PDB file of C-alpha atoms in Angstrom:
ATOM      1  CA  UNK H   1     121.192 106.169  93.061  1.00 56.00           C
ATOM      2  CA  UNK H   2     119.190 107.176  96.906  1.00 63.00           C
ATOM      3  CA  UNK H   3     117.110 104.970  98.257  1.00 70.00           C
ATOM      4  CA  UNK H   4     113.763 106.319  97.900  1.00 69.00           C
ATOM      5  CA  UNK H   5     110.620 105.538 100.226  1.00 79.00           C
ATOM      6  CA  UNK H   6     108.762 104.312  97.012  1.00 89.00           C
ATOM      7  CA  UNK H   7     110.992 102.816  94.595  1.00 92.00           C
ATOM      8  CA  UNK H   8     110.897  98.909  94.612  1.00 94.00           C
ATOM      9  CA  UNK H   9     113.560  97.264  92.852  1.00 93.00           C
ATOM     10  CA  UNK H  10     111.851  93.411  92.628  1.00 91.00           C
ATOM     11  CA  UNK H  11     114.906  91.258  92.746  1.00 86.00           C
ATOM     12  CA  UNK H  12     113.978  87.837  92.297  1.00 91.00           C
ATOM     13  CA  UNK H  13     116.149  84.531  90.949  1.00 94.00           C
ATOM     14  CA  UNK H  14     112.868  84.026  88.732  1.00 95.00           C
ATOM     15  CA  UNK H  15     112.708  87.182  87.610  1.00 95.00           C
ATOM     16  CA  UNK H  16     116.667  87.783  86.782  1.00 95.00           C
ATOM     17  CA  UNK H  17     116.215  84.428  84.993  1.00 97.00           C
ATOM     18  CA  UNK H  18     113.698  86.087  82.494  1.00 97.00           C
ATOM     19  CA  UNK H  19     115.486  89.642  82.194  1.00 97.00           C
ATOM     20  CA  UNK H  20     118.768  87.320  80.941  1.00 97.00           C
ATOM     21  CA  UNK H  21     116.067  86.212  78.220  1.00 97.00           C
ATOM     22  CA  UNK H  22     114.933  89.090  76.820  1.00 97.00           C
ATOM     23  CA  UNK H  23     118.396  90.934  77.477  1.00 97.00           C
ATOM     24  CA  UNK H  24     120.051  88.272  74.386  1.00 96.00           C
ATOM     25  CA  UNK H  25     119.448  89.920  71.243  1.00 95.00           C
ATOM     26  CA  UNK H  26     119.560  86.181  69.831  1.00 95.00           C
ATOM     27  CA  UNK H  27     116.131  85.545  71.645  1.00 96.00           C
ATOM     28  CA  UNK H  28     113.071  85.435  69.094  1.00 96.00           C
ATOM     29  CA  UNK H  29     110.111  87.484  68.848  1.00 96.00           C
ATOM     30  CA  UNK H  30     107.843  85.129  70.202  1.00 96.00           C
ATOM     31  CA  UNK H  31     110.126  84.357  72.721  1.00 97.00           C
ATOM     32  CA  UNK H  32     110.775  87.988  73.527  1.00 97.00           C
ATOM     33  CA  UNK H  33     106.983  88.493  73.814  1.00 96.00           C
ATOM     34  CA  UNK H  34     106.296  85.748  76.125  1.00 97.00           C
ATOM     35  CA  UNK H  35     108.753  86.670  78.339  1.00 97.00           C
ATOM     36  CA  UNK H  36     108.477  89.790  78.982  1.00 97.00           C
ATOM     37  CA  UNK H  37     104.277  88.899  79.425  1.00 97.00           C
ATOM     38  CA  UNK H  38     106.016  86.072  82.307  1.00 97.00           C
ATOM     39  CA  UNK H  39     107.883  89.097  83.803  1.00 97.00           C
ATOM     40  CA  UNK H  40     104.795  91.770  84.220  1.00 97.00           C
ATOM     41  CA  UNK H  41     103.290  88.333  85.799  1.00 97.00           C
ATOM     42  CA  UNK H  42     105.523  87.961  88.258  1.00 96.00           C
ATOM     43  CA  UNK H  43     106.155  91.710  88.651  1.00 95.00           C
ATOM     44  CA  UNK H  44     102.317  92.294  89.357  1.00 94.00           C
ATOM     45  CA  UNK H  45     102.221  89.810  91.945  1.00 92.00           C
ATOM     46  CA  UNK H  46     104.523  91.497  94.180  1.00 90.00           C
ATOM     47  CA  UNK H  47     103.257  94.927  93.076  1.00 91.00           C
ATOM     48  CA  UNK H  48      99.638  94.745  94.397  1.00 88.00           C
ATOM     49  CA  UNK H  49      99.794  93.378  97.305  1.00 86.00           C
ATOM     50  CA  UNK H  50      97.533  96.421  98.659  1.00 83.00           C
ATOM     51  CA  UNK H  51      95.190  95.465  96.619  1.00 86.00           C
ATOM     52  CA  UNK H  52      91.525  96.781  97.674  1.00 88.00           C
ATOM     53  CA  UNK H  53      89.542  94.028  98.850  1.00 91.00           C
ATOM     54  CA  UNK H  54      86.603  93.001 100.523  1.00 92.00           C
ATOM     55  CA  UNK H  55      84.972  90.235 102.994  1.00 95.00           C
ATOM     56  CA  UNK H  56      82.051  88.031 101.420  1.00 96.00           C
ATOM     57  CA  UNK H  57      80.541  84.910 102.578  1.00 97.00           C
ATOM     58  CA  UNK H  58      81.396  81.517 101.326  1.00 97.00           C
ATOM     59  CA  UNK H  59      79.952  78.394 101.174  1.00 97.00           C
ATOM     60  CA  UNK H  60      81.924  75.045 101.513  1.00 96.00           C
ATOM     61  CA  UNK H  61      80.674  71.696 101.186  1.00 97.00           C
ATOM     62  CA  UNK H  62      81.167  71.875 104.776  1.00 97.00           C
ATOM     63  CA  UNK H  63      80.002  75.017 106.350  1.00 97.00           C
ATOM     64  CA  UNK H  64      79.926  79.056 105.486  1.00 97.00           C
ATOM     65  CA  UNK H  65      83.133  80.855 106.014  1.00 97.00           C
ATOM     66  CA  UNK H  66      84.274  84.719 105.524  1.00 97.00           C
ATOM     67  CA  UNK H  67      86.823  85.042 102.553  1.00 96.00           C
ATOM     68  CA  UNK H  68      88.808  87.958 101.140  1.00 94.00           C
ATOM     69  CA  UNK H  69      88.696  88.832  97.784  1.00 92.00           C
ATOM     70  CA  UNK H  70      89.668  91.856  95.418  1.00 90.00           C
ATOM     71  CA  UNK H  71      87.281  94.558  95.449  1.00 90.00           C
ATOM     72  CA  UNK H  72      85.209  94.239  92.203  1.00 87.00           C
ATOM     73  CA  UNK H  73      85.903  97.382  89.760  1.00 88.00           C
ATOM     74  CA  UNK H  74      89.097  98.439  91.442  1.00 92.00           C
ATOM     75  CA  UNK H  75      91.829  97.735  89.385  1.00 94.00           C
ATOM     76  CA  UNK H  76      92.795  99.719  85.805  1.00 96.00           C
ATOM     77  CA  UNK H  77      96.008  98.998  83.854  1.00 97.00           C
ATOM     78  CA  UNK H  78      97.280 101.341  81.357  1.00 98.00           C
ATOM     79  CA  UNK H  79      99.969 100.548  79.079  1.00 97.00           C
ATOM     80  CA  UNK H  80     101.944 103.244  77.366  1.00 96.00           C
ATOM     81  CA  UNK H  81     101.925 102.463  73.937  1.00 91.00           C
ATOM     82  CA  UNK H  82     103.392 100.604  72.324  1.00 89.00           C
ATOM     83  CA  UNK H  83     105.440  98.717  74.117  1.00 94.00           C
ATOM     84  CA  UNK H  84     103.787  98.975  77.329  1.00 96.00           C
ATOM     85  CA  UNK H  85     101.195  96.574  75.739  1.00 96.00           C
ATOM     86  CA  UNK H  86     103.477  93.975  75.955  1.00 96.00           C
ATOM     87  CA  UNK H  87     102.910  93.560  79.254  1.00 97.00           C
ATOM     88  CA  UNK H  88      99.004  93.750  79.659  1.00 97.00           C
ATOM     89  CA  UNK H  89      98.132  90.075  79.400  1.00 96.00           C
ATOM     90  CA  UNK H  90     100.215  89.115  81.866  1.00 96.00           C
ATOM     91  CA  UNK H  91      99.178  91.058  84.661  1.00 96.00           C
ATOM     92  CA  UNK H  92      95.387  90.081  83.036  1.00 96.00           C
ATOM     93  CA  UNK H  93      96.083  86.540  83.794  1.00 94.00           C
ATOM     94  CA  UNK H  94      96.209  87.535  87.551  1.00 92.00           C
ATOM     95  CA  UNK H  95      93.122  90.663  87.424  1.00 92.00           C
ATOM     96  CA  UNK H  96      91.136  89.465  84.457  1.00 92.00           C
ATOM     97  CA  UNK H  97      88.363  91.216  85.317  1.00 90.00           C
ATOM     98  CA  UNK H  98      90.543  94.783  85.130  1.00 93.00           C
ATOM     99  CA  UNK H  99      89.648  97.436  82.908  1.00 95.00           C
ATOM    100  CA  UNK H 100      92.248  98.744  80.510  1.00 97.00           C
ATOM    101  CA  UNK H 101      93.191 102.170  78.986  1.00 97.00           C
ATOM    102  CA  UNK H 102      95.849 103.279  76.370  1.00 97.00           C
ATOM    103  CA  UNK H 103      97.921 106.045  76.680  1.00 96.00           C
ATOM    104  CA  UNK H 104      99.769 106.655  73.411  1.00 93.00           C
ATOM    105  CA  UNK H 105     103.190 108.660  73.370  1.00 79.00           C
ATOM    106  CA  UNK H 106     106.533 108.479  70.823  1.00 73.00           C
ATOM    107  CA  UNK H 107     110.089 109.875  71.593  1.00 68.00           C
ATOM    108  CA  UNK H 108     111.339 112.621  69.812  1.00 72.00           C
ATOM    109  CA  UNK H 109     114.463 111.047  68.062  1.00 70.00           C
ATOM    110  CA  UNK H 110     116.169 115.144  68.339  1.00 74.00           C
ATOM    111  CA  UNK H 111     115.129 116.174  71.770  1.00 72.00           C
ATOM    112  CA  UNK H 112     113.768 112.856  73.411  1.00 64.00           C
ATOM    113  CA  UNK H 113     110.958 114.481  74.806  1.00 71.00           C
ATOM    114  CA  UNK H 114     107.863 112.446  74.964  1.00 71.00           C
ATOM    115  CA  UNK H 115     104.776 113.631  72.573  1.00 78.00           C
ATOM    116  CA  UNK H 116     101.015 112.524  73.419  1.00 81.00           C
ATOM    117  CA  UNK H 117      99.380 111.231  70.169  1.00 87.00           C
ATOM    118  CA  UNK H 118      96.325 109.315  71.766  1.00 90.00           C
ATOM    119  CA  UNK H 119      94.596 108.752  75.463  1.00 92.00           C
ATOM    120  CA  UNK H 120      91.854 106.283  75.849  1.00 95.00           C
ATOM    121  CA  UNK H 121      90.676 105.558  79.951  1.00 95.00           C
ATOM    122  CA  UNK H 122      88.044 103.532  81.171  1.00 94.00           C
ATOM    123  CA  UNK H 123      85.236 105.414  82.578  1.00 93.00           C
ATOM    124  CA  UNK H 124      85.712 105.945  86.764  1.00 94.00           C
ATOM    125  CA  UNK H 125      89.234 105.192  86.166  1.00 95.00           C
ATOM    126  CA  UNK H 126      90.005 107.839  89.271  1.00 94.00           C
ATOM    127  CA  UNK H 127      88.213 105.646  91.898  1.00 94.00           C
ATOM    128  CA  UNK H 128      90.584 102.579  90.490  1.00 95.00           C
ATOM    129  CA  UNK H 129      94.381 101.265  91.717  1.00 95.00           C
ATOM    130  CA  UNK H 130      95.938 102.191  88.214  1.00 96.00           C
ATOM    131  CA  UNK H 131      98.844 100.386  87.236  1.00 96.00           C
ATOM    132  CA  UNK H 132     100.550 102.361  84.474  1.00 98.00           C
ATOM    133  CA  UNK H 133     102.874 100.234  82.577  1.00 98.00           C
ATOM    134  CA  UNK H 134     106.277 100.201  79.738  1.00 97.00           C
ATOM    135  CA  UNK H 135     108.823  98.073  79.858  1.00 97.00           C
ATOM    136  CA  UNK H 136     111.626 100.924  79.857  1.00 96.00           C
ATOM    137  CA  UNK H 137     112.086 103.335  82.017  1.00 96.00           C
ATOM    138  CA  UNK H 138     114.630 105.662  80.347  1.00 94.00           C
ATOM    139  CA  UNK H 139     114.780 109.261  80.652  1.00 92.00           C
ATOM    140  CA  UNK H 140     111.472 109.221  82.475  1.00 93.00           C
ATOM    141  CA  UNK H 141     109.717 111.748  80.564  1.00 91.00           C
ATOM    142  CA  UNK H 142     106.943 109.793  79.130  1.00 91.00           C
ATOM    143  CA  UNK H 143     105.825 107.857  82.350  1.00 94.00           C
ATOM    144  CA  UNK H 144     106.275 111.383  83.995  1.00 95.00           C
ATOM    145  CA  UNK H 145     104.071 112.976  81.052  1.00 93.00           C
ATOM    146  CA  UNK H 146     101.630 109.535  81.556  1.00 95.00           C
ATOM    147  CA  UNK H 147     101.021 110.058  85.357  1.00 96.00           C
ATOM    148  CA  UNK H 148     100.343 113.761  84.813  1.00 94.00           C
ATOM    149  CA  UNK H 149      98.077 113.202  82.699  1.00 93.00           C
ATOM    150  CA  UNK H 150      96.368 110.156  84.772  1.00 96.00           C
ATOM    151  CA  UNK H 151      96.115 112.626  87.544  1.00 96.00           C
ATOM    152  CA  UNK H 152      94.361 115.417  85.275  1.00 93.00           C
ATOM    153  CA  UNK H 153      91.627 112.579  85.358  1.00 93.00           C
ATOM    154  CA  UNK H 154      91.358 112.858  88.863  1.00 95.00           C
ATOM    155  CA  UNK H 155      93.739 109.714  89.606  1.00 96.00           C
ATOM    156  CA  UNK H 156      94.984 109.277  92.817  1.00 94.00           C
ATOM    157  CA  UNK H 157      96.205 105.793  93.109  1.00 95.00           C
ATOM    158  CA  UNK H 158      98.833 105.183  90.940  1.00 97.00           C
ATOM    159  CA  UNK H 159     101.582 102.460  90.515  1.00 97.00           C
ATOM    160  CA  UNK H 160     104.048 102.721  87.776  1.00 97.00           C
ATOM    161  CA  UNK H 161     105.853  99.308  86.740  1.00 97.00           C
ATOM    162  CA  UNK H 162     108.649  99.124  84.412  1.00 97.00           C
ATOM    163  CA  UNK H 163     110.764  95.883  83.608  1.00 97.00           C
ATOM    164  CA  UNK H 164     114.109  97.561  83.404  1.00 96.00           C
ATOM    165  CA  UNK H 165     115.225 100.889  84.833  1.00 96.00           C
ATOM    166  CA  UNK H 166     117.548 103.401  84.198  1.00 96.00           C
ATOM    167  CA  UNK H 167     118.804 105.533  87.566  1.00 95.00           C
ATOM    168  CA  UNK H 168     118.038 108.859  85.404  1.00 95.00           C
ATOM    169  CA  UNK H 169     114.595 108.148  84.694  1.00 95.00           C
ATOM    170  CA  UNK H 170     113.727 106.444  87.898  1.00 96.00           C
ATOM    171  CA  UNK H 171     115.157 109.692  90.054  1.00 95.00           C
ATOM    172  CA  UNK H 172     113.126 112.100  87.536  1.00 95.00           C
ATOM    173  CA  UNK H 173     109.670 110.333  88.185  1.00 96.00           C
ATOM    174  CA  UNK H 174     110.162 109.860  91.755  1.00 95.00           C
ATOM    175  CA  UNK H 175     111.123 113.614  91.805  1.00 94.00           C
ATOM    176  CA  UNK H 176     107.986 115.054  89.960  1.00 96.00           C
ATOM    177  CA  UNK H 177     105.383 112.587  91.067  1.00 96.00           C
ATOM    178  CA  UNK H 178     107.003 111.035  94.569  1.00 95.00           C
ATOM    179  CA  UNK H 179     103.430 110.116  95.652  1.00 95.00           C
ATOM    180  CA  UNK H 180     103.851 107.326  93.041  1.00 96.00           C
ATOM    181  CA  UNK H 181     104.968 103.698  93.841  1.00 95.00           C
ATOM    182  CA  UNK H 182     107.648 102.956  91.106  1.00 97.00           C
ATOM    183  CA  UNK H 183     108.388  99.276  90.787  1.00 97.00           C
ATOM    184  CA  UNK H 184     111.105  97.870  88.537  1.00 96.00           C
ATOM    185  CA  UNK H 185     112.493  94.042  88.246  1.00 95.00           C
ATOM    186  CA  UNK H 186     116.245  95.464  87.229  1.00 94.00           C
ATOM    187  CA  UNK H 187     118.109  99.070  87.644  1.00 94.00           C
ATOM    188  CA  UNK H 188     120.980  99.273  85.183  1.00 95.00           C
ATOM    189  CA  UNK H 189     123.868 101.260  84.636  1.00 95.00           C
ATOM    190  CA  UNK H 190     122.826 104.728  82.899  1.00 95.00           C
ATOM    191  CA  UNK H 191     121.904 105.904  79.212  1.00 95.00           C
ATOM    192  CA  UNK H 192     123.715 106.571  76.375  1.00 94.00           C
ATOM    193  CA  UNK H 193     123.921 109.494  74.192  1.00 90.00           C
ATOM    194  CA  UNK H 194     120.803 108.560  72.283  1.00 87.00           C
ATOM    195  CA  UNK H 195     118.465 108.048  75.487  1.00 87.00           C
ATOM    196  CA  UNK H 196     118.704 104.283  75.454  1.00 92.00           C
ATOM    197  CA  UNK H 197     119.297 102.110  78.451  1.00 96.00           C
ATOM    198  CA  UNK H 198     122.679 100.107  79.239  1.00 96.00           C
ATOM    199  CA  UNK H 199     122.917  97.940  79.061  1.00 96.00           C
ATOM    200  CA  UNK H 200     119.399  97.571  78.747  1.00 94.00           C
ATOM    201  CA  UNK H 201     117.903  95.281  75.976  1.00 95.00           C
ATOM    202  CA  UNK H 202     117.625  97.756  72.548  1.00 91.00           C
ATOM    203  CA  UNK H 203     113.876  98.682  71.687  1.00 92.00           C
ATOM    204  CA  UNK H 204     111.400  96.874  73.610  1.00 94.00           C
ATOM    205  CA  UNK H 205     108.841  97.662  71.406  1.00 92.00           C
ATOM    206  CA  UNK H 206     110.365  96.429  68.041  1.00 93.00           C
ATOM    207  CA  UNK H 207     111.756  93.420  69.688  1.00 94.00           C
ATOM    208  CA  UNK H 208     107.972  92.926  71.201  1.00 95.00           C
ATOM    209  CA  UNK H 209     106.369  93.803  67.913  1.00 94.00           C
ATOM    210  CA  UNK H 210     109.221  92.690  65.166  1.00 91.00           C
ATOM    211  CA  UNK H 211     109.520  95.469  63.704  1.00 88.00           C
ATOM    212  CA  UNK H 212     113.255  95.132  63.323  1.00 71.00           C
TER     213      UNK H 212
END
């Protein structure tokens, strides 16, 4: 695959630690789920470091001394659903004051196009950072579909993260929205005939869920 100006490909001994995890289709559910909460964690950390902030004043036991913090109200995260859900509370446990939105899409088993079935946003959610989130990026279309639709809203700050990427769907979203910051912990090889990564980890969201 090119090298693009905003693909980030967060490789990290922690991080490959916890892919191995959820990659083992021995691993439980509640394992699975954990995990993969442990990897958005440590994915978000590294994805926001232009995060808005602001100065304030703070008082030690000592004296009064000019802090940074995160801008209050400037961070959304959107999950596509399902799966992308899987990945909310940990990035929570670092923003817990973010606001969240749902963005629901399923794949067409025949054509593997991406179909909209529900779209929830907080309100201002195009004056926030929004972090769209789903654990796969595959073919692409449904975080392309996602951040089209985000934009429609009037966002224009817009970071997509994905656990495990395949080359296909990463070149596809940097090619129709290249103003977005794509982050992903692992690139794999390609996808098979049926759309799924390799050699990815199956169905994120029925290993998340346990619906299989």
């Amino acid at each position: 695959m090119k090298e693009y100006k905003n693909v980030h490909i967060l490789d990290h001994p922690l991080i490959r630690h916890k892919v191995a995890i959820i990659r083992d289709k021995d691993t439980s559910t509640k394992q699975f789920r954990e995990v993969i909460s442990e990897i958005a964690t440590l994915m978000a950390f590294e994805a926001f470091k232009e995060v808005p902030t602001q100065k304030i004043m703070v008082e030690t036991p000592l004296e009064t001394v000019e802090q940074t913090v995160v801008k209050e109200n400037s961070i959304a995260v959107v999950p596509i659903l399902r799966a992308g859900l899987g990945m909310v509370d940990g990035i929570l446990t670092l923003f817990p004051a973010a606001k969240v939105g749902h963005i629901g899409m399923y794949r067409n088993e025949e054509t593997l196009e991406p179909q909209e079935y529900y779209c929830k946003l907080p309100v201002g959610i195009e004056d926030k950072v929004v972090m769209l989130v789903d654990p796969m990026l595959a073919t692409g279309g449904s975080a392309c579909d996602a951040i089209t639709l985000l934009k429609k809203r009037g966002c224009k700050r817009i970071k997509f993260l994905a656990i495990i990427g395949a080359p296909e769907g990463v070149e596809k979203v940097h090619s129709e929205h290249p103003d977005v910051e794509i982050y992903v912990s692992t690139l794999d090889r390609c996808l098979n005939e049926n759309g799924y990564i390799l050699p990815g980890l199956g169905d994120a969201g029925d290993r998340i869920f346990g619906t299989k």
